[in-house]
XYZ file of C-alpha atoms in Angstrom:
395
model
C 0.000 0.000 0.000
C 1.568 3.289 -1.077
C -1.247 5.709 -0.121
C -3.492 5.946 2.908
C -6.524 8.223 2.905
C -7.141 10.161 6.115
C -10.415 11.484 7.496
C -9.123 15.083 7.286
C -5.983 17.151 7.829
C -5.074 19.219 10.889
C -8.691 20.432 11.093
C -11.990 18.963 9.842
C -12.259 21.552 7.065
C -8.913 20.526 5.559
C -9.765 17.923 2.943
C -8.601 15.867 1.148
C -5.925 14.368 3.357
C -3.650 11.384 2.906
C -0.156 10.068 3.480
C 1.783 8.468 0.649
C 5.247 7.709 -0.722
C 6.187 10.237 -3.400
C 8.201 7.662 -5.339
C 5.252 5.298 -5.519
C 6.751 2.716 -3.201
C 4.816 1.040 -0.380
C 4.383 2.825 2.911
C 6.760 1.469 5.584
C 3.920 1.109 8.039
C 0.725 -0.823 8.556
C -2.407 0.246 10.381
C -3.419 -2.792 12.425
C -6.461 -1.190 14.028
C -8.413 2.051 14.026
C -8.054 5.045 11.752
C -5.179 7.372 12.711
C -5.525 10.988 11.656
C -3.176 13.569 10.158
C -1.861 14.859 13.504
C -1.708 11.282 14.817
C 0.726 10.392 12.055
C 2.808 13.523 12.637
C 3.121 12.482 16.281
C 3.682 8.825 15.413
C 6.435 9.347 12.876
C 8.309 11.930 14.941
C 8.080 9.921 18.146
C 9.063 6.676 16.431
C 12.349 8.271 15.411
C 12.930 9.522 18.939
C 12.551 6.139 20.631
C 14.548 4.354 17.948
C 17.452 6.740 18.468
C 17.197 6.493 22.256
C 17.377 2.703 21.904
C 20.466 3.023 19.712
C 22.141 5.560 22.000
C 21.598 3.701 25.277
C 20.875 0.068 24.441
C 17.714 0.236 26.560
C 14.044 -0.009 25.567
C 12.505 3.438 25.202
C 9.052 4.986 25.058
C 7.707 8.443 24.300
C 4.459 10.237 25.009
C 3.756 12.715 22.207
C 1.180 15.487 21.992
C 0.734 18.059 19.217
C 4.056 17.203 17.564
C 6.228 17.518 20.690
C 7.100 14.976 23.374
C 5.572 15.408 26.810
C 8.312 13.007 27.871
C 10.604 10.245 26.687
C 12.027 7.594 28.973
C 14.173 4.491 29.208
C 13.148 1.142 30.679
C 14.786 1.502 34.091
C 13.499 0.282 37.489
C 11.056 2.549 39.291
C 10.957 3.319 42.998
C 7.764 2.612 44.925
C 7.167 6.361 45.238
C 7.555 6.892 41.491
C 5.206 3.995 40.719
C 2.585 5.506 42.999
C 3.073 8.997 41.543
C 2.669 7.569 38.029
C -0.421 5.532 39.042
C 1.177 2.203 38.060
C 1.807 0.703 41.500
C -0.967 -1.828 40.830
C 0.319 -3.092 37.448
C 1.195 -6.788 37.713
C 4.502 -7.756 36.108
C 5.643 -4.142 35.700
C 9.149 -4.821 37.020
C 9.572 -7.671 34.539
C 8.915 -5.515 31.452
C 11.526 -2.830 30.681
C 9.275 -1.508 27.913
C 6.334 -1.125 30.296
C 8.621 0.687 32.746
C 9.678 3.033 29.950
C 6.098 3.923 29.041
C 5.022 4.184 32.681
C 7.780 6.762 33.132
C 7.007 8.624 29.909
C 3.286 8.802 30.611
C 3.810 9.679 34.260
C 6.323 12.513 33.833
C 3.690 15.076 32.859
C 0.352 13.341 33.153
C -1.742 16.399 32.354
C 0.053 17.002 29.056
C 0.085 13.264 28.287
C -3.708 13.080 28.451
C -4.771 12.066 24.923
C -1.218 11.356 23.778
C 0.178 9.290 20.923
C 2.602 6.625 22.115
C 5.845 5.413 20.562
C 7.625 2.231 21.637
C 11.122 1.171 20.584
C 10.470 -2.571 20.970
C 7.696 -5.043 20.348
C 4.749 -4.130 22.564
C 4.098 -6.758 25.220
C 0.947 -7.436 27.219
C 2.114 -5.537 30.315
C 2.755 -2.388 28.305
C -0.593 -2.834 26.568
C -2.354 -3.067 29.938
C -0.992 0.347 30.946
C -1.997 1.821 27.583
C -5.446 0.246 27.817
C -6.507 2.202 30.876
C -5.085 5.614 29.932
C -6.698 8.158 27.603
C -4.624 8.175 24.412
C -5.121 8.339 20.658
C -2.889 5.525 19.495
C 0.447 3.747 19.523
C 3.257 3.035 17.061
C 5.777 0.233 17.564
C 7.863 -2.152 15.449
C 5.508 -4.963 16.424
C 3.013 -6.371 18.936
C 2.669 -9.703 20.664
C -0.658 -11.410 19.870
C -1.901 -10.822 23.421
C -0.895 -7.147 23.372
C -2.608 -6.602 20.029
C -5.858 -8.098 21.291
C -5.765 -5.865 24.368
C -5.214 -2.756 22.249
C -7.830 -3.672 19.662
C -10.454 -3.746 22.420
C -9.660 -0.180 23.495
C -12.073 2.634 22.561
C -14.716 0.110 21.578
C -12.426 -1.282 18.897
C -11.403 2.033 17.277
C -8.028 2.565 18.959
C -5.225 3.363 16.495
C -2.497 0.734 16.366
C 0.348 1.233 13.889
C 3.268 -1.062 13.105
C 6.366 0.596 11.614
C 8.926 -1.399 9.632
C 12.007 -1.350 11.924
C 14.281 -1.617 8.886
C 12.830 1.423 7.109
C 15.439 4.044 6.156
C 14.068 7.346 4.797
C 15.643 9.283 1.958
C 18.344 11.806 2.759
C 16.240 14.752 1.586
C 12.864 15.810 2.985
C 10.283 18.179 1.588
C 7.201 19.994 2.837
C 4.910 22.675 1.476
C 3.972 25.976 3.108
C 1.585 28.355 1.318
C 2.008 26.326 -1.855
C 5.792 26.668 -1.774
C 7.961 23.557 -1.452
C 10.794 23.505 1.072
C 13.715 21.089 0.630
C 16.347 20.210 3.205
C 18.598 17.342 4.160
C 17.312 15.152 6.973
C 18.720 15.870 10.421
C 20.899 12.770 10.658
C 23.062 14.019 13.534
C 23.890 11.124 15.843
C 23.284 11.728 19.538
C 25.992 9.911 21.471
C 28.482 10.439 24.283
C 31.012 12.170 22.026
C 28.734 15.226 22.202
C 29.641 15.488 25.894
C 33.427 15.557 25.471
C 33.923 19.334 25.440
C 33.306 20.239 29.087
C 33.911 23.980 29.415
C 33.287 24.539 33.146
C 35.625 24.259 36.122
C 33.766 21.111 37.148
C 34.711 18.555 34.494
C 33.002 15.517 36.006
C 29.837 14.204 34.349
C 29.120 10.740 35.806
C 27.765 7.890 33.719
C 24.156 8.277 34.867
C 24.231 12.007 34.062
C 25.716 11.282 30.622
C 22.770 8.966 29.992
C 20.315 11.635 31.133
C 21.940 14.282 28.920
C 21.565 11.919 25.940
C 17.884 11.489 26.838
C 17.509 15.275 26.924
C 19.288 15.833 23.601
C 17.405 13.078 21.774
C 14.112 14.427 23.121
C 15.043 17.930 21.937
C 15.825 16.646 18.453
C 12.099 15.935 18.011
C 10.663 18.845 20.028
C 9.248 21.960 18.391
C 11.807 24.747 18.919
C 12.827 26.743 20.876
C 13.107 23.938 23.379
C 14.724 22.982 26.668
C 14.568 19.612 28.414
C 15.194 18.562 32.023
C 16.057 14.877 32.544
C 16.899 12.602 35.445
C 16.903 8.865 36.133
C 16.674 8.010 32.438
C 13.655 10.117 31.575
C 12.640 13.583 30.483
C 10.859 15.213 33.424
C 10.207 18.671 31.981
C 9.978 19.826 28.355
C 9.609 23.479 27.452
C 8.760 23.769 23.763
C 7.785 26.290 21.137
C 8.497 29.451 23.102
C 10.012 32.484 21.412
C 12.611 33.069 24.160
C 14.885 30.528 25.785
C 14.247 31.730 29.312
C 10.519 31.108 28.844
C 11.335 27.590 27.601
C 13.503 27.068 30.654
C 10.868 28.369 33.065
C 8.198 26.151 31.529
C 10.409 23.052 31.593
C 11.569 23.810 35.126
C 8.010 24.205 36.401
C 7.149 20.803 34.954
C 10.286 19.255 36.473
C 9.408 20.763 39.863
C 5.922 19.265 39.658
C 7.412 15.866 38.798
C 9.504 15.984 41.992
C 6.661 17.332 44.139
C 4.289 14.593 42.949
C 6.620 12.088 44.637
C 6.640 13.927 47.962
C 4.918 12.200 50.900
C 2.521 15.145 51.115
C 1.144 14.393 47.636
C 1.433 10.597 47.724
C -0.649 10.542 50.907
C -3.461 12.805 49.656
C -6.751 11.267 50.932
C -8.572 10.960 47.611
C -12.120 9.722 47.546
C -12.208 6.204 46.054
C -14.507 7.322 43.216
C -12.006 9.890 41.857
C -10.412 8.576 38.653
C -6.816 8.997 37.476
C -7.454 11.953 35.171
C -9.349 13.854 37.868
C -6.606 13.042 40.361
C -4.061 14.557 37.976
C -6.050 17.772 37.706
C -6.597 17.864 41.466
C -2.885 17.357 42.219
C -1.990 20.119 39.763
C -4.360 22.510 41.513
C -3.236 21.384 44.974
C 0.382 22.224 44.038
C -0.546 25.599 42.547
C 0.300 28.688 44.577
C -2.601 30.595 43.007
C -5.339 28.002 42.522
C -5.018 25.559 45.427
C -8.227 26.956 46.917
C -10.135 25.353 44.057
C -9.574 21.996 45.756
C -8.883 23.015 49.371
C -11.509 25.627 50.200
C -14.517 24.535 52.211
C -17.164 23.311 49.796
C -14.499 22.270 47.288
C -12.323 19.748 49.110
C -15.298 17.500 49.838
C -15.636 16.776 46.092
C -12.156 15.227 45.950
C -10.983 14.118 49.400
C -12.276 12.143 52.353
C -10.655 14.674 54.716
C -9.294 18.142 54.001
C -5.529 17.972 53.278
C -3.127 20.447 54.789
C -2.023 23.081 52.255
C 1.427 22.601 50.733
C 2.741 26.119 51.240
C 5.114 27.884 48.873
C 7.805 27.850 51.560
C 7.354 24.110 52.158
C 7.583 23.365 48.446
C 10.723 25.477 48.129
C 12.269 23.655 51.062
C 11.453 20.266 49.503
C 12.845 21.249 46.091
C 15.986 22.736 47.660
C 17.122 19.189 48.401
C 16.959 18.109 44.753
C 20.274 17.758 42.877
C 21.697 15.739 39.994
C 19.206 16.859 37.336
C 20.434 17.222 33.741
C 19.497 20.018 31.345
C 19.729 20.157 27.569
C 19.034 23.011 25.180
C 18.473 22.809 21.408
C 20.450 26.056 20.879
C 22.843 28.166 22.909
C 21.827 29.987 26.060
C 22.187 33.704 25.275
C 22.319 34.705 28.957
C 22.993 33.145 32.326
C 19.352 33.605 33.393
C 18.364 30.114 32.267
C 21.164 28.619 34.365
C 20.000 30.616 37.390
C 16.471 29.213 36.928
C 17.776 25.699 36.316
C 19.771 25.795 39.552
C 16.560 26.275 41.529
C 15.269 23.011 40.032
C 18.285 20.924 41.017
C 20.262 21.007 37.768
C 23.871 19.836 38.130
C 24.714 19.014 34.492
C 24.139 20.980 31.289
C 24.657 20.410 27.587
C 24.139 23.081 24.931
C 25.727 24.002 21.584
C 27.711 27.029 22.741
C 28.548 29.849 20.354
C 26.862 32.798 22.065
C 28.733 36.086 22.424
C 27.881 35.681 26.124
C 29.209 32.143 26.540
C 31.542 33.443 29.266
C 28.550 34.680 31.268
C 26.800 31.305 30.949
C 29.967 29.437 31.938
C 30.542 31.749 34.904
C 26.971 31.140 36.092
C 27.511 27.372 35.912
C 30.787 27.740 37.821
C 28.966 29.769 40.463
C 26.885 26.686 41.301
C 29.493 23.999 40.611
C 27.658 22.694 37.530
C 29.399 20.735 34.786
C 28.502 21.974 31.286
C 29.445 20.564 27.889
C 29.347 22.459 24.606
C 28.296 20.006 21.900
C 28.446 22.360 18.909
C 25.180 20.920 17.541
C 21.963 22.885 17.128
C 18.777 20.793 17.211
C 16.011 23.026 15.886
C 12.933 21.120 14.752
C 9.914 22.644 13.018
């Protein structure tokens, strides 16, 4: 099959819509269930590249949660602590520890659960039944993987009353070196971004602290690979083999950093005893719990779930507020976080903000006229920063 008709394009009024191979060859994918849409395929094909490259860079199974052509998170199949399992709502999944791929998706979905709501999923390896069980109970549009076990495929086919999108991508597919797209009837041509993300990009450490341990190197590779498929400008915080905060599509780098840092802070706070022990009513589902936790952790909007007349809708007893000072004190103990940027930091302000979210390691291209200021700011906090010389804009 070399053409696949779609229901419509980005919006219902944009018809006709289809995907096809310009050279007339067969598509390197197969729709096993459902009817993926135009944006679904944009998410699927970008995220599939991300997890494939993460697999190649680290040797570990990888998963990504994609939404509106940017990752909410990408993660590797590493063990999860009991607190992280509870924060990601997967502490009841049988066999989770025995499936690295399921661990990867549990991490990717759980990093930013509000943004992951209604995501498209990419898996680096054949989808197994445990991974499919996690996917089954979350709100998402579809999944792309190199293959599916028979049991996993049956689980996924039953989702959304049989309409859930399941796509298999040929793992041996290699795209052409050039890529084209049209804007306003004008065709753009460029070479594919075939830059390889590996540890050699971390060799040029420009700060006084030259030590980037193995686990931080892995996290910096996660950040860089995630950025390669994130709408620019973009900044990514990563720790423990997963992206925990992605700031994408902002016009200034400091706004990207603030957005990513806020998400990273929420990821840490969700694992605090104060949040893990929230006395939710048993009839409150996962999506509503996510929204409630987000409001509970908000300095401005916590009253929406804590004020008298509100808390009774969510909790069995009224929780104690998590004050701004208490949250700052909790976050002050966080260290070892990695930060990647898809282009150079023009000022030290992003480093100042990153420090408040526990960043110890940084990778960015370098090349700003104010590189000295950025380096000095890293030195001020004892951070190790590498200049990789590679810009990773993606549009």
